[in-house]
PDB file of C-alpha atoms and ligand atoms in Angstrom:
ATOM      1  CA  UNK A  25       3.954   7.080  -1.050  1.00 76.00           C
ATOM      2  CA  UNK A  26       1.080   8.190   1.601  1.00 94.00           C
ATOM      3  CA  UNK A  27      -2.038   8.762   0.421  1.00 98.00           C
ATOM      4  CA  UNK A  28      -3.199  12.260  -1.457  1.00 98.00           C
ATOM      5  CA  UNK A  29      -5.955  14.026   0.433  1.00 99.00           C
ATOM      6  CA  UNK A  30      -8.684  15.997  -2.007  1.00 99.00           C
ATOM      7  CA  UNK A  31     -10.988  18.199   0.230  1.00 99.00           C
ATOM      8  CA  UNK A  32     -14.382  18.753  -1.603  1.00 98.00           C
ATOM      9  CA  UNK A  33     -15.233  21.930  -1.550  1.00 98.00           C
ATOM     10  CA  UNK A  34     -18.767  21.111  -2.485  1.00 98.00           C
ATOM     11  CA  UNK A  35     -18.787  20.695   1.263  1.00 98.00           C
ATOM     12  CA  UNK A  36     -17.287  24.256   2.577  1.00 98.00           C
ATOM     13  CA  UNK A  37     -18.654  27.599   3.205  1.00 98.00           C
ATOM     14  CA  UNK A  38     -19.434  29.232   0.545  1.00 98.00           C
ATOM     15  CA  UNK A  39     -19.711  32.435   2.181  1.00 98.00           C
ATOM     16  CA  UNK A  40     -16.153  32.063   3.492  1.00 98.00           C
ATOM     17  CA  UNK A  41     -14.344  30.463   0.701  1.00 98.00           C
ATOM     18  CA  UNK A  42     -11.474  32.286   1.114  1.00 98.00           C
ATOM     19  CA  UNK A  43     -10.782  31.116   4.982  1.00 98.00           C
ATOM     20  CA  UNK A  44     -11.406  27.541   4.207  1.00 98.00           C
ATOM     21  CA  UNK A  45      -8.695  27.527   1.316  1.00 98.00           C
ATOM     22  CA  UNK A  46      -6.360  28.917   3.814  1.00 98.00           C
ATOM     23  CA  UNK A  47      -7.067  26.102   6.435  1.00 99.00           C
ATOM     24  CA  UNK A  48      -6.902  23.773   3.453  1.00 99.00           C
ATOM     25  CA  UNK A  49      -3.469  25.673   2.727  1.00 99.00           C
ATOM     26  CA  UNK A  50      -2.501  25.044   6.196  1.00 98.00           C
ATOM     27  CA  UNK A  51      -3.137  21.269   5.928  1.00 98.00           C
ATOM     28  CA  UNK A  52      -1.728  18.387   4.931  1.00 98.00           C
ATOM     29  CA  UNK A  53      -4.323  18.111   2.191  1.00 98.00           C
ATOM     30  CA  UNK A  54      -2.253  18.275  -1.710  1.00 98.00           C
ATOM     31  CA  UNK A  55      -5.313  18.331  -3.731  1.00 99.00           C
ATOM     32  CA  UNK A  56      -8.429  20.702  -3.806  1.00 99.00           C
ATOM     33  CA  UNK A  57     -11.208  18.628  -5.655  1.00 99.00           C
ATOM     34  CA  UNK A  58     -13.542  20.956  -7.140  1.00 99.00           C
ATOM     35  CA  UNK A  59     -17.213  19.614  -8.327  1.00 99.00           C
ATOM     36  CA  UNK A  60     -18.893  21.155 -11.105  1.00 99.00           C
ATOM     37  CA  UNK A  61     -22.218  20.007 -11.788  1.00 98.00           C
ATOM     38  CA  UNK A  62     -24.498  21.273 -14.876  1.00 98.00           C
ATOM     39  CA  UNK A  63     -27.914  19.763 -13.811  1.00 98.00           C
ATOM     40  CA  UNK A  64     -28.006  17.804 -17.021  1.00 98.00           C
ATOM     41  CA  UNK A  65     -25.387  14.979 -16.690  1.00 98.00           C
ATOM     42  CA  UNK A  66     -26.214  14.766 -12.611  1.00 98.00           C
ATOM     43  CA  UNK A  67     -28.805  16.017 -11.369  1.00 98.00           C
ATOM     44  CA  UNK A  68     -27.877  19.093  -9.346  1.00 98.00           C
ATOM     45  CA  UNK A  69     -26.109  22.450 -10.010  1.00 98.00           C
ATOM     46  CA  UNK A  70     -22.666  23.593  -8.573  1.00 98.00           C
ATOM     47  CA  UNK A  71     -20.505  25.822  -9.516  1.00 98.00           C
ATOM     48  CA  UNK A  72     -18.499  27.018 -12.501  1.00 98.00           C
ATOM     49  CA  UNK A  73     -15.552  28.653 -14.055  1.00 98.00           C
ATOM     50  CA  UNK A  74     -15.829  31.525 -11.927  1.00 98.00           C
ATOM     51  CA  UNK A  75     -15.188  30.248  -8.758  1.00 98.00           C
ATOM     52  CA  UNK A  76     -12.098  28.052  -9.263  1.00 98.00           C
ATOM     53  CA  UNK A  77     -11.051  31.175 -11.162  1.00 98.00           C
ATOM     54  CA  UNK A  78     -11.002  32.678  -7.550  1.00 98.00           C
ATOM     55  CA  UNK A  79     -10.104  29.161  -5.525  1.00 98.00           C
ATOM     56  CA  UNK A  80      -6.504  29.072  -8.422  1.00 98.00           C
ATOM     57  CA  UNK A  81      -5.899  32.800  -6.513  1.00 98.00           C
ATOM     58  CA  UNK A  82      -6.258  31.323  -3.028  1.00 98.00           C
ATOM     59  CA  UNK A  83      -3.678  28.163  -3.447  1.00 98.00           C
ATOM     60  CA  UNK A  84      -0.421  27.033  -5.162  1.00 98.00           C
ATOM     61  CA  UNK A  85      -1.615  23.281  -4.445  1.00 98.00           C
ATOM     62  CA  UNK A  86      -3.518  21.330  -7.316  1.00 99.00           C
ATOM     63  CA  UNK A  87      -6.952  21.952  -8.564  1.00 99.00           C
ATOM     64  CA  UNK A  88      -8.492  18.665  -9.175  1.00 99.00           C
ATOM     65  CA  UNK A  89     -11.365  19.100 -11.749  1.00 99.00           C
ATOM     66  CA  UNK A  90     -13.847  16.892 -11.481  1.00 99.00           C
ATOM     67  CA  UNK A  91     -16.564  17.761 -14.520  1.00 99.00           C
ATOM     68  CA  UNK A  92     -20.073  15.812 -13.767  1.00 99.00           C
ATOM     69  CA  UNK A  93     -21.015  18.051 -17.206  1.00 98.00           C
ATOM     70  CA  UNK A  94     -22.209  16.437 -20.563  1.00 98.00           C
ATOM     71  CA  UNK A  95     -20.015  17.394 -23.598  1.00 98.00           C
ATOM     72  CA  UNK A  96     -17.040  18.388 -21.396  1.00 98.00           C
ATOM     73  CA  UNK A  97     -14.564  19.023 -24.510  1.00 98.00           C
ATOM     74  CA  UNK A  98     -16.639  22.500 -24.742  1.00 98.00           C
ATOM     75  CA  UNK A  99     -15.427  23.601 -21.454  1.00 98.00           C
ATOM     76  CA  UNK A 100     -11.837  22.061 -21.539  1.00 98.00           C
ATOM     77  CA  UNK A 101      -9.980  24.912 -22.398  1.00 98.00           C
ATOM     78  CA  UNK A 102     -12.020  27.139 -20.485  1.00 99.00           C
ATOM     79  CA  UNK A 103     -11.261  25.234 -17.604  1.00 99.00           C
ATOM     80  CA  UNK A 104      -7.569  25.291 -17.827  1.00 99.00           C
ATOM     81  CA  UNK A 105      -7.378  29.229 -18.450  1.00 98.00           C
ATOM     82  CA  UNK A 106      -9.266  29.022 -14.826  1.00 98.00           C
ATOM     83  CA  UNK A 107      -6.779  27.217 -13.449  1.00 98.00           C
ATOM     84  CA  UNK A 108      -7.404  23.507 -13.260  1.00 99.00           C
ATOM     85  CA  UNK A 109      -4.267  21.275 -13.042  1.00 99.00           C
ATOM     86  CA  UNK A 110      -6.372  18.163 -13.059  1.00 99.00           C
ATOM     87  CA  UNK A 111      -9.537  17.585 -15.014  1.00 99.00           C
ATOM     88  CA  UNK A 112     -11.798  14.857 -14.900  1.00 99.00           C
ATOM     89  CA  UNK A 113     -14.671  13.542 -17.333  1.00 99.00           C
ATOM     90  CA  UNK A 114     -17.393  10.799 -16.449  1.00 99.00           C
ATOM     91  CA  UNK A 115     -16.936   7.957 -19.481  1.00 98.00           C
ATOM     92  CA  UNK A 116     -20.796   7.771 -19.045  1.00 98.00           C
ATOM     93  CA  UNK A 117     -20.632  11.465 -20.277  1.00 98.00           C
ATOM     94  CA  UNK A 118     -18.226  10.999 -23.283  1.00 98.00           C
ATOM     95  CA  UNK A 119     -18.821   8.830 -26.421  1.00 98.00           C
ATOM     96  CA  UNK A 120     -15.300   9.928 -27.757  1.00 98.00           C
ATOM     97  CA  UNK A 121     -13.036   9.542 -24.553  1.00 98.00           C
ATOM     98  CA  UNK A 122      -9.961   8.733 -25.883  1.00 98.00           C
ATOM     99  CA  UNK A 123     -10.786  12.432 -28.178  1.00 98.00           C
ATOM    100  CA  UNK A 124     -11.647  14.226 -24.694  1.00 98.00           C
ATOM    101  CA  UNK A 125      -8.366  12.717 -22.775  1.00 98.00           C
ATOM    102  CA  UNK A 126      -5.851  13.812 -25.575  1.00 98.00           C
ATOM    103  CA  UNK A 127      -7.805  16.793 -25.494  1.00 98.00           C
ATOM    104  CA  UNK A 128      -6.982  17.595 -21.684  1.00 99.00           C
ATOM    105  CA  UNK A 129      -3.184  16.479 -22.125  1.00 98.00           C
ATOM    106  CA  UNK A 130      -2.900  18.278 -25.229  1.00 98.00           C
ATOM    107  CA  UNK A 131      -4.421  21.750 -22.961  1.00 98.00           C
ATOM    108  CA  UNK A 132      -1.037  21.149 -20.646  1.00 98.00           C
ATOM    109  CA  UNK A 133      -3.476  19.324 -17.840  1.00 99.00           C
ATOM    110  CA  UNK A 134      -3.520  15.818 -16.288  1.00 98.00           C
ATOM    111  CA  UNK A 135      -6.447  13.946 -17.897  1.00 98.00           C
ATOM    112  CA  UNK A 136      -8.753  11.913 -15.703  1.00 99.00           C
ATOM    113  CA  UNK A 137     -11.520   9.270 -16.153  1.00 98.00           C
ATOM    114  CA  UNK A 138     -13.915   8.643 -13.769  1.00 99.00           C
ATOM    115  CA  UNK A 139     -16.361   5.995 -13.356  1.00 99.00           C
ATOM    116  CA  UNK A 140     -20.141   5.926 -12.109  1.00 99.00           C
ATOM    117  CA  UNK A 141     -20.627   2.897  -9.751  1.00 98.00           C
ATOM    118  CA  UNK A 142     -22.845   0.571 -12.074  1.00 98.00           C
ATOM    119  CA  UNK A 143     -20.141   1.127 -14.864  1.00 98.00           C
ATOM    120  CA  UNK A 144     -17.661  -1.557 -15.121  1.00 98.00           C
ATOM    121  CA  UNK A 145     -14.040  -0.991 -14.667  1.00 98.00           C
ATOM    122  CA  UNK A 146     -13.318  -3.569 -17.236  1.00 98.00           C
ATOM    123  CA  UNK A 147     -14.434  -1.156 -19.222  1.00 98.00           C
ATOM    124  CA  UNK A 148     -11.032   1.143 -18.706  1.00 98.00           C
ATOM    125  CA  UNK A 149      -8.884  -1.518 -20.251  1.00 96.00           C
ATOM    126  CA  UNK A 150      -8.448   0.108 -23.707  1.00 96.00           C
ATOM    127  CA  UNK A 151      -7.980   3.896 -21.955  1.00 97.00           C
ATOM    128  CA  UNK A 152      -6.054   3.281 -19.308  1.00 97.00           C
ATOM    129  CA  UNK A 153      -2.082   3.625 -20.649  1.00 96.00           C
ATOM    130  CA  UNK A 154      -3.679   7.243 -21.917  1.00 97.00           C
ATOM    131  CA  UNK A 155      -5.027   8.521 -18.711  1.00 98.00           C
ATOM    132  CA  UNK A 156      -3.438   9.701 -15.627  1.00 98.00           C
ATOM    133  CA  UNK A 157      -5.899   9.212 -12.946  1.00 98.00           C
ATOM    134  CA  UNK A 158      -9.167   7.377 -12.598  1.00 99.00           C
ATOM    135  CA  UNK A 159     -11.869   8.393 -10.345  1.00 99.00           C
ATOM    136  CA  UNK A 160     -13.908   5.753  -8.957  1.00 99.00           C
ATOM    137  CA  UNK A 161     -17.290   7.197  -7.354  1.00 99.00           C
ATOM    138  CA  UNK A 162     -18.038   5.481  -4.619  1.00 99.00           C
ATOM    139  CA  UNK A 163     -21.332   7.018  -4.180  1.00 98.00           C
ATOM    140  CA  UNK A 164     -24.126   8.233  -6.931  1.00 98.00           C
ATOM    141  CA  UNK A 165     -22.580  11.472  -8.171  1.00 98.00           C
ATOM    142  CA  UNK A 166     -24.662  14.767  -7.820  1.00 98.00           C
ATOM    143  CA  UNK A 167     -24.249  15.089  -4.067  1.00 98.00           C
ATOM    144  CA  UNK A 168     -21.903  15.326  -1.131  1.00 98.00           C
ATOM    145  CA  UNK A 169     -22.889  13.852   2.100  1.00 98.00           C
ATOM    146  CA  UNK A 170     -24.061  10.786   0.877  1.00 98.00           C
ATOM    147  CA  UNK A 171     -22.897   6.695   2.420  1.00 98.00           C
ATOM    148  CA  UNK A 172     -20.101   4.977   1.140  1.00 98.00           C
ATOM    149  CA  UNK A 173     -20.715   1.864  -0.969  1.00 98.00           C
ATOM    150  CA  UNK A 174     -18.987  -1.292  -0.195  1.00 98.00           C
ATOM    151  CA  UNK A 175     -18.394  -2.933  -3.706  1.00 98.00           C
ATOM    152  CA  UNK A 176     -16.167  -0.206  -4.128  1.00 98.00           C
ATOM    153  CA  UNK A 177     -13.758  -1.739  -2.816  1.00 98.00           C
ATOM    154  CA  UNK A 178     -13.870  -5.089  -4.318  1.00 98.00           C
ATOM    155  CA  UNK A 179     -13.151  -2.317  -7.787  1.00 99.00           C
ATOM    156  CA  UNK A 180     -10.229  -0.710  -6.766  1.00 98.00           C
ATOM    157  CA  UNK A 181      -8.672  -4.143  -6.537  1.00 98.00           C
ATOM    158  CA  UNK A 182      -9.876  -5.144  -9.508  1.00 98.00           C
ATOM    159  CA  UNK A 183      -8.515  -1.442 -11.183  1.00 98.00           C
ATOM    160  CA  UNK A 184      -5.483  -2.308  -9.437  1.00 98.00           C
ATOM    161  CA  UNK A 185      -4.892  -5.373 -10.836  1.00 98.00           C
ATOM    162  CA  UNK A 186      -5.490  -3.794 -14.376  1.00 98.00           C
ATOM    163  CA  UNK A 187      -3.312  -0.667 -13.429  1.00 98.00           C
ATOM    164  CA  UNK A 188      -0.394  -2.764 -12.446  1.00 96.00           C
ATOM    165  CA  UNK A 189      -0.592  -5.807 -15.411  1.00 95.00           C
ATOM    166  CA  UNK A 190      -1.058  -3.043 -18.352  1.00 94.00           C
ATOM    167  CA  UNK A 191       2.092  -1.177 -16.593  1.00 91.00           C
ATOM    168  CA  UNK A 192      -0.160   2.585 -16.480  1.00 95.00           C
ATOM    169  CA  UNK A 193       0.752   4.877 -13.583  1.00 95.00           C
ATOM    170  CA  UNK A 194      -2.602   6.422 -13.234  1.00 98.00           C
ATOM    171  CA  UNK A 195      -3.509   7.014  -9.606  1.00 98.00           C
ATOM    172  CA  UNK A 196      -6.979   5.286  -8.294  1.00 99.00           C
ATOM    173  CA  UNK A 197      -9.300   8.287  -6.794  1.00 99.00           C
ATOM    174  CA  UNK A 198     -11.976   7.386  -4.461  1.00 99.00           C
ATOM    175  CA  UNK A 199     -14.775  10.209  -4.465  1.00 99.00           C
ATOM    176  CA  UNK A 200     -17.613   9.974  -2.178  1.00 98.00           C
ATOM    177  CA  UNK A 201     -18.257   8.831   1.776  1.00 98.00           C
ATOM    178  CA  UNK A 202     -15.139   8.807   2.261  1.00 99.00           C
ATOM    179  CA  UNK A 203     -14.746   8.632   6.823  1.00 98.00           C
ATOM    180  CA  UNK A 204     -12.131   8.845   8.954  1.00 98.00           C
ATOM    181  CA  UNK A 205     -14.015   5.121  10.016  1.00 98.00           C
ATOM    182  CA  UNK A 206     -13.394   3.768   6.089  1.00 98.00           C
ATOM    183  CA  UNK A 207     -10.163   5.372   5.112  1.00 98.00           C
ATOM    184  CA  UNK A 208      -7.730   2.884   5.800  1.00 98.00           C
ATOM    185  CA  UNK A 209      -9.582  -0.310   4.462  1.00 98.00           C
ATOM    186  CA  UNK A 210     -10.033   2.061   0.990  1.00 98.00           C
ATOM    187  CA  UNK A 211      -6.385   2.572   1.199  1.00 98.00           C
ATOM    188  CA  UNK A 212      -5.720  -0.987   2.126  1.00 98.00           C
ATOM    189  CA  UNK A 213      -7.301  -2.095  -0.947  1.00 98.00           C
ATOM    190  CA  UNK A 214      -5.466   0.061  -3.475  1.00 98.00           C
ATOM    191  CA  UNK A 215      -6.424   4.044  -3.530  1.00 98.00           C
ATOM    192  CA  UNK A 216      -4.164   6.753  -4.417  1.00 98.00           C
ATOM    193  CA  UNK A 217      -6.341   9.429  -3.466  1.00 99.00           C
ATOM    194  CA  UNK A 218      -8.929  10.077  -1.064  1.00 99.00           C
ATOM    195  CA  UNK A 219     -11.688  12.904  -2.040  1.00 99.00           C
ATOM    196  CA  UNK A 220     -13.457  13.822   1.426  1.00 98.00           C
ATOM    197  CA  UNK A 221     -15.917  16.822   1.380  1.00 98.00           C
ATOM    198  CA  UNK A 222     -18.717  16.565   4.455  1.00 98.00           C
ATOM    199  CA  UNK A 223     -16.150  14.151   6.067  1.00 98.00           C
ATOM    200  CA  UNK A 224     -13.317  17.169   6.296  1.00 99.00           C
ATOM    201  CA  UNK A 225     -15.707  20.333   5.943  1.00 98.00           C
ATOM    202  CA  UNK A 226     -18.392  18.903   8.833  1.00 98.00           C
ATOM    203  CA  UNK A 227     -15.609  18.258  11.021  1.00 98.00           C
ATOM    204  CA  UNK A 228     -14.900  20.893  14.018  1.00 98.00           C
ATOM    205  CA  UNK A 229     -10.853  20.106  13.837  1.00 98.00           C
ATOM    206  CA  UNK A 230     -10.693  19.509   9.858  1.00 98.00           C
ATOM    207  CA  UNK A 231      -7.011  20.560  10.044  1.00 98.00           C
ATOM    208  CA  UNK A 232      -6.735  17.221  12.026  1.00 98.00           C
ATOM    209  CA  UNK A 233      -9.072  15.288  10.646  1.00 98.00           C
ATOM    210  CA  UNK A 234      -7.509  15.633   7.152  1.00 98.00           C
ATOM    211  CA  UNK A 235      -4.129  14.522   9.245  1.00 98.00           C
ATOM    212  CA  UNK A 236      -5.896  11.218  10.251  1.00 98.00           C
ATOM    213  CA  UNK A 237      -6.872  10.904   6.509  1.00 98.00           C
ATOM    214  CA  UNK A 238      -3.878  10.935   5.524  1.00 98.00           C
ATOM    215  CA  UNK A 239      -2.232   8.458   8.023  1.00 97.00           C
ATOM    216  CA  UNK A 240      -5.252   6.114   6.458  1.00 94.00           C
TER     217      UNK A 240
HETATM  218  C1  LIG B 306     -20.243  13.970  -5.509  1.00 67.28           C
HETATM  219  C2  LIG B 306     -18.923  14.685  -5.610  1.00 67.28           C
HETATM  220  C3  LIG B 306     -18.058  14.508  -4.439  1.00 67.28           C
HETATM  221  C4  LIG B 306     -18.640  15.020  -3.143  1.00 67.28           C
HETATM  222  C5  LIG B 306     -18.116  14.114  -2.058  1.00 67.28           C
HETATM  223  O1  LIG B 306     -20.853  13.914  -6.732  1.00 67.28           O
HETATM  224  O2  LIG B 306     -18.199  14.246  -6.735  1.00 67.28           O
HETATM  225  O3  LIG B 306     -16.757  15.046  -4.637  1.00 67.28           O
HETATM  226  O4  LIG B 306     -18.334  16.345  -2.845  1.00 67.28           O
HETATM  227  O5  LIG B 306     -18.730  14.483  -0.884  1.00 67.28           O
HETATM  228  P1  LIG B 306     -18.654  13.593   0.419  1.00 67.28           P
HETATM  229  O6  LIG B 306     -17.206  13.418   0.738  1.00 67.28           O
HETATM  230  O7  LIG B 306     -19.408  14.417   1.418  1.00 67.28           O
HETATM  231  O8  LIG B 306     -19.321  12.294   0.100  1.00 67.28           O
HETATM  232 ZN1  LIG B 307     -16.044  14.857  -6.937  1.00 67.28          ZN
END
């Protein structure tokens, strides 16, 4: 299986939303990966319910939810009448995961987990037959833009390792500084999923760049 491209739309237009999900549309791209932010649990804002209410319109392709919100089980349902297909907690966010993850599957959605890059995946062992995708930030979450970091990649072998001994079939999601220059050594050590925001949105043929992504 090739790798699953997420454009960030933390990283388009905002004031033409509706032309950048049609080139995402266009694309090779499966996943839109939509940030919401609450200023508490990261510290910057986003955006909310509303506008994946209007992205859902836009596109039959998934809508990958990725909360960076503190007490996400208040929003969960909320979230799925917008639209979300996928939605994603931080653990650093959520004293009851396992609560929050039945939660999401329990709503009709797949339940992700993902990770800050100072917390441990070792961490995942007792969650991971439960979840369905894990998102590994590979940069500080609260910001697009920002420069890959390295280690990551020594933890999505590690999470691979895990993934494939406990016999789970969650998918390993890499969010943040994600290049066309890094893409296939990410890939090469275990990722499922690319997230790419500034990398895609930045780019003056994005159409093609999200091609070259996915030949990572
Ligand atoms: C950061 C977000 C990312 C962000 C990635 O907190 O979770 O999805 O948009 O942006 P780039 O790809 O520009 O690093
Ligand atoms: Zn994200």
């Amino acid at each position: 299986m090739s790798v699953i491209i997420a454009p960030s739309f933390l990283a388009s237009n905002f004031l033409r939303l509706e032309d950048e999900c049609s080139m995402v549309n266009q694309s090779e791209a499966e996943w839109f990966h939509l940030d919401v932010m609450d200023g508490r649990f990261v510290p910057n804002i986003s955006f909310g319910l509303p506008v994946i209410e209007a992205i859902r319109k836009a596109t039959s392709k998934v809508c990958d939810v990725h909360l960076m919100i503190e007490e996400p089980g208040l929003y969960a349902e909320a979230f799925k009448k917008a639209g979300a297909d996928n939605l994603t907690v931080h653990y650093e966010a959520c004293p009851h995961l396992h609560r929050n993850i039945q939660q999401i599957r329990n709503l009709g959605m797949k339940a992700g987990v993902a990770l800050n890059p100072h917390t441990p995946v070792s961490l995942l062992k007792d969650i991971l037959a439960d979840v369905d995708l894990v998102c590994l930030m590979s940069v500080n979450p609260g910001f697009g833009g920002q420069t890959f970091i390295p280690h990551t990649l020594n933890r999505i072998r590690e999470l691979k390792d895990m993934i494939l001994a406990s016999g789970s079939s969650a998918l390993i999601e890499i969010d943040g500084g994600v290049t066309e220059a890094n893409a296939s050594a990410i890939v090469g050590a275990g990722a499922d999923v690319l997230v790419a925001g500034s990398t895609v949105f930045s780019s003056t043929d994005p159409i093609g760049t999200i091609g070259r992504l996915k030949k990572a």
